[in-house]
Amino acid sequence: GLKIALPETINEEVDQKFLNYKNTLYLVVVMIVYGLTIRLVGFFLTTSLFLLSSYYLLGERRWTLMFMLSFPFVAIFMFLIHGLLDIYLTDPLLKALGVIG
């Protein structure tokens, strides 16, 4: 028959001093701000800034890596969505710059 592997239940207490509630709360606030500003500012800038701030809150401090993992990936994603799949994302910033119509 079919066997299902379930994890062994261990009754370990979680040490509360290692939980970082402050950064979790900051990340939730960043997500709310992202959701509220994406239509006003546009997908490209808000998503890139959301990724940058998330990386920072999660402990990354190498700014070059953070920029390389946010702006180019969002640009590639926008190209795939807009250029290949013909799904139009309204982006007032890129429209003002003349990048998209």
Rosetta silent file (secondary structure, phi, psi, omega in degrees, C-alpha in Angstrom):
SEQUENCE: GLKIALPETINEEVDQKFLNYKNTLYLVVVMIVYGLTIRLVGFFLTTSLFLLSSYYLLGERRWTLMFMLSFPFVAIFMFLIHGLLDIYLTDPLLKALGVIG
SCORE:     score description
SCORE:     0.000 S_00000001
   1 L     0.000 -175.373 -178.900    0.000    0.000    0.000 S_00000001
   2 L   -86.524  126.430  177.649    0.817    3.657    0.089 S_00000001
   3 L  -106.526  135.563  178.318    2.984    4.796    2.958 S_00000001
   4 L  -109.597  127.498  178.964    2.967    8.398    4.087 S_00000001
   5 L   -91.554  114.257  177.649    6.044    9.739    5.807 S_00000001
   6 L  -106.453  144.789  178.755    5.068   12.086    8.592 S_00000001
   7 L   -67.101  147.339  179.174    7.568   14.097   10.583 S_00000001
   8 L   -70.462  131.317 -179.693    8.262   12.872   14.060 S_00000001
   9 L   -81.642  122.803  179.939    6.511   15.022   16.616 S_00000001
  10 L  -120.037  131.947 -179.908    8.976   16.492   19.066 S_00000001
  11 L   -92.435   73.187  177.763    7.859   18.557   22.025 S_00000001
  12 L  -100.972  138.920  175.443   10.609   21.183   22.015 S_00000001
  13 L   -80.715  139.811  177.462   10.070   24.583   23.510 S_00000001
  14 L   -86.752  129.007  178.824   10.869   27.539   21.273 S_00000001
  15 L   -76.704  113.341 -173.938   13.309   29.963   22.849 S_00000001
  16 H   -64.880  -22.828 -177.424   11.515   33.306   22.672 S_00000001
  17 H   -72.037  -16.713  178.959   14.726   35.350   22.728 S_00000001
  18 H   -91.715   -9.383  177.751   15.598   34.124   19.218 S_00000001
  19 L   -84.181  133.530 -176.388   12.276   35.208   17.709 S_00000001
  20 L  -110.794   87.053 -178.034   12.425   38.648   16.136 S_00000001
  21 H   -70.513  -29.881 -177.849    8.932   40.088   16.311 S_00000001
  22 H   -64.244  -48.007  178.667   10.099   43.615   15.508 S_00000001
  23 H   -65.647  -34.480  176.949   11.456   42.708   12.064 S_00000001
  24 H   -63.734  -43.437  177.918    8.348   40.642   11.371 S_00000001
  25 H   -64.042  -42.071  177.019    6.155   43.621   12.184 S_00000001
  26 H   -60.478  -41.175 -179.874    8.317   45.873    9.980 S_00000001
  27 H   -66.045  -38.010  176.230    7.991   43.402    7.109 S_00000001
  28 H   -64.589  -41.016  177.411    4.203   43.344    7.493 S_00000001
  29 H   -63.635  -41.659  177.927    4.170   47.164    7.412 S_00000001
  30 H   -62.166  -39.722  178.066    6.347   47.131    4.274 S_00000001
  31 H   -64.827  -40.027  179.054    3.899   44.686    2.638 S_00000001
  32 H   -66.214  -44.703  177.975    0.938   46.924    3.485 S_00000001
  33 H   -61.848  -40.392  177.212    2.709   50.012    2.129 S_00000001
  34 H   -59.060  -47.821 -179.670    3.595   48.042   -1.015 S_00000001
  35 H   -63.911  -34.074 -179.142   -0.030   47.063   -1.542 S_00000001
  36 H   -78.824  -24.218 -174.285   -1.248   50.619   -1.017 S_00000001
  37 H  -106.369   -6.003 -173.675    1.282   52.277   -3.331 S_00000001
  38 H   -63.848  -37.546  179.660    1.622   49.853   -6.246 S_00000001
  39 H   -75.471  -34.171 -177.693   -1.140   51.475   -8.311 S_00000001
  40 H   -74.131  -47.931 -175.483   -0.057   55.021   -7.544 S_00000001
  41 H   -90.063  -38.420 -179.845    3.685   54.678   -8.113 S_00000001
  42 L   119.237  159.163 -174.507    3.742   51.659  -10.417 S_00000001
  43 H   -65.389  -45.897 -172.101    4.814   48.044  -10.426 S_00000001
  44 H   -61.484  -54.630 -175.820    8.484   48.479  -11.314 S_00000001
  45 H   -70.021  -44.784 -177.250    9.552   50.949   -8.634 S_00000001
  46 H   -66.680  -39.304  179.542    7.341   49.676   -5.814 S_00000001
  47 H   -68.236  -40.201  178.046    8.265   46.030   -6.371 S_00000001
  48 H   -63.652  -44.748  178.662   11.966   46.857   -6.574 S_00000001
  49 H   -67.870  -35.188  175.819   11.818   48.926   -3.381 S_00000001
  50 H   -62.375  -44.943  178.690    9.745   46.217   -1.687 S_00000001
  51 H   -64.391  -43.490  178.446   12.377   43.614   -2.539 S_00000001
  52 H   -58.647  -48.583 -178.206   15.215   45.907   -1.379 S_00000001
  53 H   -67.853  -34.561  177.637   13.552   46.622    1.951 S_00000001
  54 H   -66.071  -44.071  177.017   12.648   42.950    2.440 S_00000001
  55 H   -58.192  -44.109 -178.345   16.231   41.858    1.816 S_00000001
  56 H   -63.477  -45.997 -179.438   17.438   44.468    4.312 S_00000001
  57 H   -65.823  -27.144  178.634   14.917   43.434    6.977 S_00000001
  58 L   -85.691    1.099  171.526   15.884   39.789    6.503 S_00000001
  59 L   109.094   -1.117  179.834   19.511   40.626    7.248 S_00000001
  60 L   -77.725  134.762 -179.480   21.180   41.165    3.888 S_00000001
  61 L  -126.275    2.774  178.015   23.649   44.074    3.923 S_00000001
  62 L   -87.428   99.487 -172.675   25.456   43.696    0.594 S_00000001
  63 H   -62.364  -36.101  179.301   23.899   46.597   -1.325 S_00000001
  64 H   -62.723  -45.895  178.661   25.309   45.545   -4.689 S_00000001
  65 H   -64.168  -40.520 -179.987   23.742   42.109   -4.387 S_00000001
  66 H   -62.008  -42.513  178.294   20.470   43.596   -3.163 S_00000001
  67 H   -67.614  -39.184 -179.356   20.247   45.896   -6.199 S_00000001
  68 H   -67.825  -26.831  179.994   21.213   43.079   -8.561 S_00000001
  69 L   -93.828   -0.066  179.214   18.474   40.866   -7.124 S_00000001
  70 L  -115.031  -68.278 -173.088   15.746   43.494   -7.258 S_00000001
  71 H   -61.812  -48.837  179.179   15.816   45.955  -10.173 S_00000001
  72 H   -64.280  -38.607 -179.673   17.041   43.610  -12.956 S_00000001
  73 H   -67.878  -37.212  176.790   14.728   40.779  -11.901 S_00000001
  74 H   -67.599  -38.546  177.672   11.720   43.088  -11.786 S_00000001
  75 H   -63.932  -42.892  178.138   12.680   44.437  -15.225 S_00000001
  76 H   -64.599  -42.114  179.019   12.961   40.899  -16.623 S_00000001
  77 H   -63.063  -42.347  177.995    9.644   39.947  -15.038 S_00000001
  78 H   -63.894  -39.079  177.372    7.977   43.039  -16.511 S_00000001
  79 H   -62.250  -43.941  179.369    9.392   42.194  -19.930 S_00000001
  80 H   -62.810  -44.274 -178.675    8.017   38.660  -19.680 S_00000001
  81 H   -69.196  -50.127 -173.786    4.601   39.855  -18.541 S_00000001
  82 H   -82.064  -44.997 -173.520    4.274   42.854  -20.853 S_00000001
  83 H   -79.847  -42.600 -174.860    6.389   41.849  -23.832 S_00000001
  84 H   -95.179  -37.978 -175.941    5.764   38.139  -24.201 S_00000001
  85 L   -97.716   -5.524 -179.128    2.401   37.523  -22.561 S_00000001
  86 L    55.295   38.145  172.887    0.777   40.858  -23.534 S_00000001
  87 L  -100.741  118.393 -174.740   -0.439   41.467  -19.995 S_00000001
  88 L   -91.367  121.859  173.577   -0.401   45.205  -19.410 S_00000001
  89 L  -103.344  122.544  179.008    0.590   46.429  -15.960 S_00000001
  90 L   -68.197  128.278  179.943   -0.149   50.102  -15.427 S_00000001
  91 L  -140.264   95.519 -176.726    3.029   51.854  -14.414 S_00000001
  92 H   -59.992  -34.598 -179.031    2.781   55.653  -14.220 S_00000001
  93 H   -66.837  -50.162 -179.674    6.522   56.078  -13.643 S_00000001
  94 H   -67.707  -30.174  176.260    7.611   54.069  -16.681 S_00000001
  95 H   -68.692  -40.742  178.188    4.878   55.709  -18.757 S_00000001
  96 H   -66.332  -32.666  177.944    6.132   59.174  -17.760 S_00000001
  97 H   -80.371  -10.268  179.522    9.673   58.139  -18.695 S_00000001
  98 L    82.884   13.879 -179.023    8.438   56.856  -22.064 S_00000001
  99 L   -75.222  -42.530  176.825    9.566   53.275  -21.463 S_00000001
 100 L  -123.337  156.054 -177.775    6.079   51.810  -21.937 S_00000001
 101 L   -89.161    0.000    0.000    3.069   53.219  -23.774 S_00000001
